[in-house]
Amino acid sequence: MSHTIAIDCMGGDYGPSVTVPAAFTFLREHPEARVILVGQEAKIRPFLATGRDCSGRYEVVHADDVVAMDESPTLALKNKKKSSMRLTLNLVKSGQAEASISAGNTGALMAMSRFVLKMLPGIDRPALCPVMPTADGHFYMLDLGANVDCDAQHLLQFGIMGAMLAASLDHNERPRVGLLNIGEEDIKGNEMVKEAAILLRASDLNFIGNVEGDGIYHGEADVVVCDGFVGNVALKTSEGLARMLGEALKQEFSRSLLSRLIALIALPVLKRFKARFDPRRYNGASLLGLRGLSMKSHGSADVVAFAHAIARAHEAASNQVVERISAKLAELRRRQQAAGGEAYEPEEEESE
């Protein structure tokens, strides 16, 4: 089935020099898809020559403004209504695209996505959910920084959204949902986490209980739930450790002539290892909980990484992630009402 992805070509550290060639890389790998390239047309056009073989499968939509990487989300929402970021979201809202993607300012993207696309019934806030590698597969983790202050209801919502994402993309109807904590025992953690565990256990999710930080990369859970503060610290710590180990490995292999010879012999293994855990393969985080698909790419993404993020947006659209989350939330509300309780009412939407 054909799907159209709206791309904010001006976002990220490199803008059209990365986003436009990445769009054409994606189109070559997905012959049924289309893209809408949104941005300042004069800056996009020089890179269109790289997509001559994709003629007829893309269009360019001009945007007057660009949201700067360090711009205030509040001011961007108020003043940048004709920015490339805003227009990509408008295309999703109008139905001209099934998903949007940006490598731009995360805070501004969160604010604009929530304002333009609105929240699904039963969800308070969008959650940032990337896919992350394990020893023999991958897992989904949310929230990774969109919501620093959360309560137990928010963590329950994150669990539902993450489970539906995993079910949709991995075709696993009962993904294992774990709650990131300082111990596996029920008595561990702060009061919010303990209350969230009760709510998750009472849901019909495949909740496996608490998971510790050293277990998430061993694949103990398919979905790991945490608040945005803990999730972001865990993510940045993991990225820093990976870089340190990579740099230390290079230093050791270049320490002597013998080490360099050993490195040469080990080169095929090292290349396979690098390809297996290449962070570019995992680029693209979903903003879950919205009435439409909004995806966030790393700002420093290169062509390969950004093409992977576009593909992730296309996969989410193809597998109807939003519709599955909405159906699961409706089911939860019916269960609450049948049990004689009041359905949870989300926070009121903010105005622009």
PDB file of C-alpha atoms in Angstrom, residues 124-339:
ATOM      1  CA  ASP A 124      -2.144  13.186  28.479  1.00  0.00           C
ATOM      2  CA  ARG A 125       1.162  13.776  26.735  1.00  0.00           C
ATOM      3  CA  PRO A 126       3.157  12.496  23.775  1.00  0.00           C
ATOM      4  CA  ALA A 127       5.993  10.130  24.649  1.00  0.00           C
ATOM      5  CA  LEU A 128       9.264   9.839  22.759  1.00  0.00           C
ATOM      6  CA  CYS A 129       9.879   6.185  21.883  1.00  0.00           C
ATOM      7  CA  PRO A 130      12.939   4.965  19.961  1.00  0.00           C
ATOM      8  CA  VAL A 131      13.945   1.417  19.114  1.00  0.00           C
ATOM      9  CA  MET A 132      17.181   0.287  20.764  1.00  0.00           C
ATOM     10  CA  PRO A 133      19.438  -2.742  20.164  1.00  0.00           C
ATOM     11  CA  THR A 134      19.855  -5.788  22.400  1.00  0.00           C
ATOM     12  CA  ALA A 135      22.276  -8.702  22.202  1.00  0.00           C
ATOM     13  CA  ASP A 136      19.944 -10.561  19.831  1.00  0.00           C
ATOM     14  CA  GLY A 137      17.265  -8.115  18.752  1.00  0.00           C
ATOM     15  CA  HIS A 138      15.802  -4.809  19.873  1.00  0.00           C
ATOM     16  CA  PHE A 139      13.407  -3.201  22.344  1.00  0.00           C
ATOM     17  CA  TYR A 140      11.343  -0.025  22.626  1.00  0.00           C
ATOM     18  CA  MET A 141      11.867   2.435  25.467  1.00  0.00           C
ATOM     19  CA  LEU A 142       9.642   5.312  26.528  1.00  0.00           C
ATOM     20  CA  ASP A 143       9.721   8.021  27.540  1.00  0.00           C
ATOM     21  CA  LEU A 144      13.177   9.182  26.417  1.00  0.00           C
ATOM     22  CA  GLY A 145      12.947  12.836  27.457  1.00  0.00           C
ATOM     23  CA  ALA A 146       9.638  14.341  26.387  1.00  0.00           C
ATOM     24  CA  ASN A 147       8.131  14.190  29.891  1.00  0.00           C
ATOM     25  CA  VAL A 148      10.514  14.794  32.781  1.00  0.00           C
ATOM     26  CA  ASP A 149       7.815  14.886  35.450  1.00  0.00           C
ATOM     27  CA  CYS A 150       5.349  12.001  35.293  1.00  0.00           C
ATOM     28  CA  ASP A 151       2.814  10.243  37.481  1.00  0.00           C
ATOM     29  CA  ALA A 152       1.726   6.610  37.572  1.00  0.00           C
ATOM     30  CA  GLN A 153      -1.091   7.142  35.036  1.00  0.00           C
ATOM     31  CA  HIS A 154       1.406   8.520  32.549  1.00  0.00           C
ATOM     32  CA  LEU A 155       3.600   5.423  32.925  1.00  0.00           C
ATOM     33  CA  LEU A 156       0.546   3.216  32.325  1.00  0.00           C
ATOM     34  CA  GLN A 157      -0.182   5.183  29.153  1.00  0.00           C
ATOM     35  CA  PHE A 158       3.440   4.794  28.057  1.00  0.00           C
ATOM     36  CA  GLY A 159       3.160   1.044  28.585  1.00  0.00           C
ATOM     37  CA  ILE A 160       0.020   0.826  26.448  1.00  0.00           C
ATOM     38  CA  MET A 161       1.497   2.940  23.650  1.00  0.00           C
ATOM     39  CA  GLY A 162       4.820   1.102  23.641  1.00  0.00           C
ATOM     40  CA  ALA A 163       3.094  -2.286  23.624  1.00  0.00           C
ATOM     41  CA  MET A 164       0.918  -1.312  20.655  1.00  0.00           C
ATOM     42  CA  LEU A 165       3.966   0.011  18.785  1.00  0.00           C
ATOM     43  CA  ALA A 166       5.831  -3.258  19.366  1.00  0.00           C
ATOM     44  CA  ALA A 167       2.754  -5.299  18.436  1.00  0.00           C
ATOM     45  CA  SER A 168       2.329  -3.343  15.202  1.00  0.00           C
ATOM     46  CA  LEU A 169       5.927  -3.227  14.013  1.00  0.00           C
ATOM     47  CA  ASP A 170       7.163  -6.600  15.278  1.00  0.00           C
ATOM     48  CA  HIS A 171       3.896  -8.512  14.771  1.00  0.00           C
ATOM     49  CA  ASN A 172       4.123  -9.645  18.390  1.00  0.00           C
ATOM     50  CA  GLU A 173       0.651  -9.468  19.908  1.00  0.00           C
ATOM     51  CA  ARG A 174       1.889  -9.975  23.488  1.00  0.00           C
ATOM     52  CA  PRO A 175       5.104  -7.964  23.830  1.00  0.00           C
ATOM     53  CA  ARG A 176       6.722  -8.134  27.272  1.00  0.00           C
ATOM     54  CA  VAL A 177       6.391  -4.814  29.106  1.00  0.00           C
ATOM     55  CA  GLY A 178       8.873  -4.035  31.879  1.00  0.00           C
ATOM     56  CA  LEU A 179       9.085  -1.096  34.279  1.00  0.00           C
ATOM     57  CA  LEU A 180      12.593   0.342  34.655  1.00  0.00           C
ATOM     58  CA  ASN A 181      13.486   0.326  38.349  1.00  0.00           C
ATOM     59  CA  ILE A 182      16.397   0.048  40.786  1.00  0.00           C
ATOM     60  CA  GLY A 183      15.496  -3.564  41.603  1.00  0.00           C
ATOM     61  CA  GLU A 184      13.268  -6.404  40.461  1.00  0.00           C
ATOM     62  CA  GLU A 185      11.415  -6.682  43.777  1.00  0.00           C
ATOM     63  CA  ASP A 186       7.990  -5.033  44.132  1.00  0.00           C
ATOM     64  CA  ILE A 187       9.123  -3.134  47.229  1.00  0.00           C
ATOM     65  CA  LYS A 188      11.863  -1.293  45.281  1.00  0.00           C
ATOM     66  CA  GLY A 189      11.526   2.150  43.733  1.00  0.00           C
ATOM     67  CA  ASN A 190       9.787   5.402  44.580  1.00  0.00           C
ATOM     68  CA  GLU A 191       6.051   5.704  45.184  1.00  0.00           C
ATOM     69  CA  MET A 192       5.287   6.701  41.591  1.00  0.00           C
ATOM     70  CA  VAL A 193       6.980   3.608  40.195  1.00  0.00           C
ATOM     71  CA  LYS A 194       5.294   1.347  42.748  1.00  0.00           C
ATOM     72  CA  GLU A 195       1.878   2.762  41.878  1.00  0.00           C
ATOM     73  CA  ALA A 196       2.623   2.441  38.158  1.00  0.00           C
ATOM     74  CA  ALA A 197       3.490  -1.237  38.672  1.00  0.00           C
ATOM     75  CA  ILE A 198       0.063  -1.785  40.267  1.00  0.00           C
ATOM     76  CA  LEU A 199      -1.689  -0.115  37.322  1.00  0.00           C
ATOM     77  CA  LEU A 200       0.341  -2.024  34.733  1.00  0.00           C
ATOM     78  CA  ARG A 201      -0.279  -5.318  36.515  1.00  0.00           C
ATOM     79  CA  ALA A 202      -4.037  -4.628  36.569  1.00  0.00           C
ATOM     80  CA  SER A 203      -4.071  -3.920  32.811  1.00  0.00           C
ATOM     81  CA  ASP A 204      -4.221  -6.710  30.247  1.00  0.00           C
ATOM     82  CA  LEU A 205      -0.712  -5.936  29.047  1.00  0.00           C
ATOM     83  CA  ASN A 206       1.915  -8.672  29.262  1.00  0.00           C
ATOM     84  CA  PHE A 207       3.547  -6.919  32.214  1.00  0.00           C
ATOM     85  CA  ILE A 208       6.598  -8.815  33.499  1.00  0.00           C
ATOM     86  CA  GLY A 209       7.356  -6.518  36.437  1.00  0.00           C
ATOM     87  CA  ASN A 210      10.435  -4.447  37.174  1.00  0.00           C
ATOM     88  CA  VAL A 211      13.583  -4.587  35.055  1.00  0.00           C
ATOM     89  CA  GLU A 212      16.936  -3.155  36.061  1.00  0.00           C
ATOM     90  CA  GLY A 213      19.265  -1.086  33.912  1.00  0.00           C
ATOM     91  CA  ASP A 214      21.675  -3.966  33.381  1.00  0.00           C
ATOM     92  CA  GLY A 215      18.882  -6.144  31.993  1.00  0.00           C
ATOM     93  CA  ILE A 216      17.395  -3.980  29.280  1.00  0.00           C
ATOM     94  CA  TYR A 217      20.158  -4.689  26.751  1.00  0.00           C
ATOM     95  CA  HIS A 218      19.890  -8.423  27.422  1.00  0.00           C
ATOM     96  CA  GLY A 219      16.395  -8.368  25.972  1.00  0.00           C
ATOM     97  CA  GLU A 220      14.491  -9.042  29.191  1.00  0.00           C
ATOM     98  CA  ALA A 221      11.598  -6.884  27.940  1.00  0.00           C
ATOM     99  CA  ASP A 222      10.269  -5.865  24.530  1.00  0.00           C
ATOM    100  CA  VAL A 223       9.030  -2.539  25.928  1.00  0.00           C
ATOM    101  CA  VAL A 224      10.734  -0.655  28.773  1.00  0.00           C
ATOM    102  CA  VAL A 225       8.679   2.011  30.559  1.00  0.00           C
ATOM    103  CA  CYS A 226      10.154   4.932  32.505  1.00  0.00           C
ATOM    104  CA  ASP A 227       9.716   8.667  32.965  1.00  0.00           C
ATOM    105  CA  GLY A 228      11.524  11.049  30.622  1.00  0.00           C
ATOM    106  CA  PHE A 229      14.176  12.050  33.160  1.00  0.00           C
ATOM    107  CA  VAL A 230      15.305   8.485  33.854  1.00  0.00           C
ATOM    108  CA  GLY A 231      14.965   7.481  30.201  1.00  0.00           C
ATOM    109  CA  ASN A 232      17.048  10.326  28.864  1.00  0.00           C
ATOM    110  CA  VAL A 233      19.807   9.744  31.420  1.00  0.00           C
ATOM    111  CA  ALA A 234      19.822   6.025  30.535  1.00  0.00           C
ATOM    112  CA  LEU A 235      19.990   6.804  26.813  1.00  0.00           C
ATOM    113  CA  LYS A 236      22.783   9.372  27.051  1.00  0.00           C
ATOM    114  CA  THR A 237      24.774   7.138  29.428  1.00  0.00           C
ATOM    115  CA  SER A 238      24.455   4.246  26.974  1.00  0.00           C
ATOM    116  CA  GLU A 239      25.542   6.401  24.034  1.00  0.00           C
ATOM    117  CA  GLY A 240      28.515   7.752  25.979  1.00  0.00           C
ATOM    118  CA  LEU A 241      29.608   4.269  27.046  1.00  0.00           C
ATOM    119  CA  ALA A 242      29.370   2.997  23.467  1.00  0.00           C
ATOM    120  CA  ARG A 243      31.538   5.864  22.190  1.00  0.00           C
ATOM    121  CA  MET A 244      34.094   5.348  24.950  1.00  0.00           C
ATOM    122  CA  LEU A 245      34.395   1.620  24.224  1.00  0.00           C
ATOM    123  CA  GLY A 246      34.746   2.282  20.502  1.00  0.00           C
ATOM    124  CA  GLU A 247      37.499   4.835  21.049  1.00  0.00           C
ATOM    125  CA  ALA A 248      39.287   2.578  23.558  1.00  0.00           C
ATOM    126  CA  LEU A 249      39.175  -0.320  21.085  1.00  0.00           C
ATOM    127  CA  LYS A 250      40.759   1.836  18.371  1.00  0.00           C
ATOM    128  CA  GLN A 251      43.497   2.927  20.751  1.00  0.00           C
ATOM    129  CA  GLU A 252      44.313  -0.639  21.754  1.00  0.00           C
ATOM    130  CA  PHE A 253      44.446  -1.879  18.155  1.00  0.00           C
ATOM    131  CA  SER A 254      46.810   0.960  17.174  1.00  0.00           C
ATOM    132  CA  ARG A 255      49.093   0.620  20.193  1.00  0.00           C
ATOM    133  CA  SER A 256      51.808  -1.445  18.437  1.00  0.00           C
ATOM    134  CA  LEU A 257      52.691  -3.141  15.166  1.00  0.00           C
ATOM    135  CA  LEU A 258      51.474  -6.457  16.539  1.00  0.00           C
ATOM    136  CA  SER A 259      48.187  -4.854  17.604  1.00  0.00           C
ATOM    137  CA  ARG A 260      47.703  -3.390  14.126  1.00  0.00           C
ATOM    138  CA  LEU A 261      48.342  -6.802  12.550  1.00  0.00           C
ATOM    139  CA  ILE A 262      45.806  -8.376  14.883  1.00  0.00           C
ATOM    140  CA  ALA A 263      43.339  -5.613  13.966  1.00  0.00           C
ATOM    141  CA  LEU A 264      43.838  -6.395  10.284  1.00  0.00           C
ATOM    142  CA  ILE A 265      43.078 -10.066  10.895  1.00  0.00           C
ATOM    143  CA  ALA A 266      40.041  -9.163  12.998  1.00  0.00           C
ATOM    144  CA  LEU A 267      38.773  -6.574  10.504  1.00  0.00           C
ATOM    145  CA  PRO A 268      35.911  -8.711   9.059  1.00  0.00           C
ATOM    146  CA  VAL A 269      34.619  -9.431  12.581  1.00  0.00           C
ATOM    147  CA  LEU A 270      34.922  -5.785  13.579  1.00  0.00           C
ATOM    148  CA  LYS A 271      33.015  -4.686  10.479  1.00  0.00           C
ATOM    149  CA  ARG A 272      30.182  -7.113  11.208  1.00  0.00           C
ATOM    150  CA  PHE A 273      30.097  -5.959  14.825  1.00  0.00           C
ATOM    151  CA  LYS A 274      29.973  -2.307  13.764  1.00  0.00           C
ATOM    152  CA  ALA A 275      27.195  -2.965  11.251  1.00  0.00           C
ATOM    153  CA  ARG A 276      25.192  -4.942  13.811  1.00  0.00           C
ATOM    154  CA  PHE A 277      25.196  -2.153  16.390  1.00  0.00           C
ATOM    155  CA  ASP A 278      25.431   0.826  14.034  1.00  0.00           C
ATOM    156  CA  PRO A 279      23.303   3.519  15.754  1.00  0.00           C
ATOM    157  CA  ARG A 280      22.226   4.812  12.352  1.00  0.00           C
ATOM    158  CA  ARG A 281      20.096   1.668  11.931  1.00  0.00           C
ATOM    159  CA  TYR A 282      18.069   2.641  14.997  1.00  0.00           C
ATOM    160  CA  ASN A 283      17.508   6.296  14.152  1.00  0.00           C
ATOM    161  CA  GLY A 284      13.970   7.603  14.363  1.00  0.00           C
ATOM    162  CA  ALA A 285      11.849   7.929  17.509  1.00  0.00           C
ATOM    163  CA  SER A 286       8.051   7.955  17.450  1.00  0.00           C
ATOM    164  CA  LEU A 287       6.064  10.657  19.240  1.00  0.00           C
ATOM    165  CA  LEU A 288       3.313   8.389  20.521  1.00  0.00           C
ATOM    166  CA  GLY A 289      -0.103   9.439  21.778  1.00  0.00           C
ATOM    167  CA  LEU A 290      -0.999  11.814  18.951  1.00  0.00           C
ATOM    168  CA  ARG A 291      -3.837  11.552  16.434  1.00  0.00           C
ATOM    169  CA  GLY A 292      -1.223  11.386  13.674  1.00  0.00           C
ATOM    170  CA  LEU A 293       2.319  10.119  13.201  1.00  0.00           C
ATOM    171  CA  SER A 294       5.177  12.464  14.071  1.00  0.00           C
ATOM    172  CA  MET A 295       8.741  11.115  14.052  1.00  0.00           C
ATOM    173  CA  LYS A 296      11.952  12.609  15.456  1.00  0.00           C
ATOM    174  CA  SER A 297      15.382  11.968  13.964  1.00  0.00           C
ATOM    175  CA  HIS A 298      18.709  12.699  15.620  1.00  0.00           C
ATOM    176  CA  GLY A 299      19.812  16.210  14.705  1.00  0.00           C
ATOM    177  CA  SER A 300      23.265  14.924  13.744  1.00  0.00           C
ATOM    178  CA  ALA A 301      21.925  12.190  11.445  1.00  0.00           C
ATOM    179  CA  ASP A 302      23.739  11.583   8.167  1.00  0.00           C
ATOM    180  CA  VAL A 303      22.077  10.386   4.951  1.00  0.00           C
ATOM    181  CA  VAL A 304      22.050   6.729   6.000  1.00  0.00           C
ATOM    182  CA  ALA A 305      20.623   7.485   9.453  1.00  0.00           C
ATOM    183  CA  PHE A 306      17.939   9.868   8.181  1.00  0.00           C
ATOM    184  CA  ALA A 307      16.864   7.386   5.483  1.00  0.00           C
ATOM    185  CA  HIS A 308      16.399   4.778   8.240  1.00  0.00           C
ATOM    186  CA  ALA A 309      14.255   7.242  10.193  1.00  0.00           C
ATOM    187  CA  ILE A 310      12.033   7.891   7.153  1.00  0.00           C
ATOM    188  CA  ALA A 311      11.671   4.143   6.702  1.00  0.00           C
ATOM    189  CA  ARG A 312      10.646   3.812  10.346  1.00  0.00           C
ATOM    190  CA  ALA A 313       7.935   6.455   9.841  1.00  0.00           C
ATOM    191  CA  HIS A 314       6.708   4.615   6.744  1.00  0.00           C
ATOM    192  CA  GLU A 315       6.627   1.315   8.638  1.00  0.00           C
ATOM    193  CA  ALA A 316       4.584   2.876  11.454  1.00  0.00           C
ATOM    194  CA  ALA A 317       2.099   4.271   8.937  1.00  0.00           C
ATOM    195  CA  SER A 318       1.857   0.959   7.088  1.00  0.00           C
ATOM    196  CA  ASN A 319       1.120  -0.933  10.312  1.00  0.00           C
ATOM    197  CA  GLN A 320      -1.499   1.553  11.578  1.00  0.00           C
ATOM    198  CA  VAL A 321       0.206   2.305  14.879  1.00  0.00           C
ATOM    199  CA  VAL A 322      -2.079   5.238  15.736  1.00  0.00           C
ATOM    200  CA  GLU A 323      -5.217   3.210  15.100  1.00  0.00           C
ATOM    201  CA  ARG A 324      -3.985   0.334  17.273  1.00  0.00           C
ATOM    202  CA  ILE A 325      -3.126   2.617  20.174  1.00  0.00           C
ATOM    203  CA  SER A 326      -6.525   4.299  19.910  1.00  0.00           C
ATOM    204  CA  ALA A 327      -8.330   0.938  19.909  1.00  0.00           C
ATOM    205  CA  LYS A 328      -6.387  -0.258  22.946  1.00  0.00           C
ATOM    206  CA  LEU A 329      -7.218   2.905  24.879  1.00  0.00           C
ATOM    207  CA  ALA A 330     -10.909   2.528  24.033  1.00  0.00           C
ATOM    208  CA  GLU A 331     -10.767  -1.057  25.264  1.00  0.00           C
ATOM    209  CA  LEU A 332      -9.169   0.088  28.537  1.00  0.00           C
ATOM    210  CA  ARG A 333     -11.918   2.676  29.070  1.00  0.00           C
ATOM    211  CA  ARG A 334     -14.609   0.017  28.484  1.00  0.00           C
ATOM    212  CA  ARG A 335     -12.968  -2.287  31.012  1.00  0.00           C
ATOM    213  CA  GLN A 336     -12.786   0.494  33.597  1.00  0.00           C
ATOM    214  CA  GLN A 337     -16.461   1.343  33.125  1.00  0.00           C
ATOM    215  CA  ALA A 338     -17.507  -2.322  33.218  1.00  0.00           C
ATOM    216  CA  ALA A 339     -15.626  -2.707  36.507  1.00  0.00           C
TER     217      ALA A 339
END
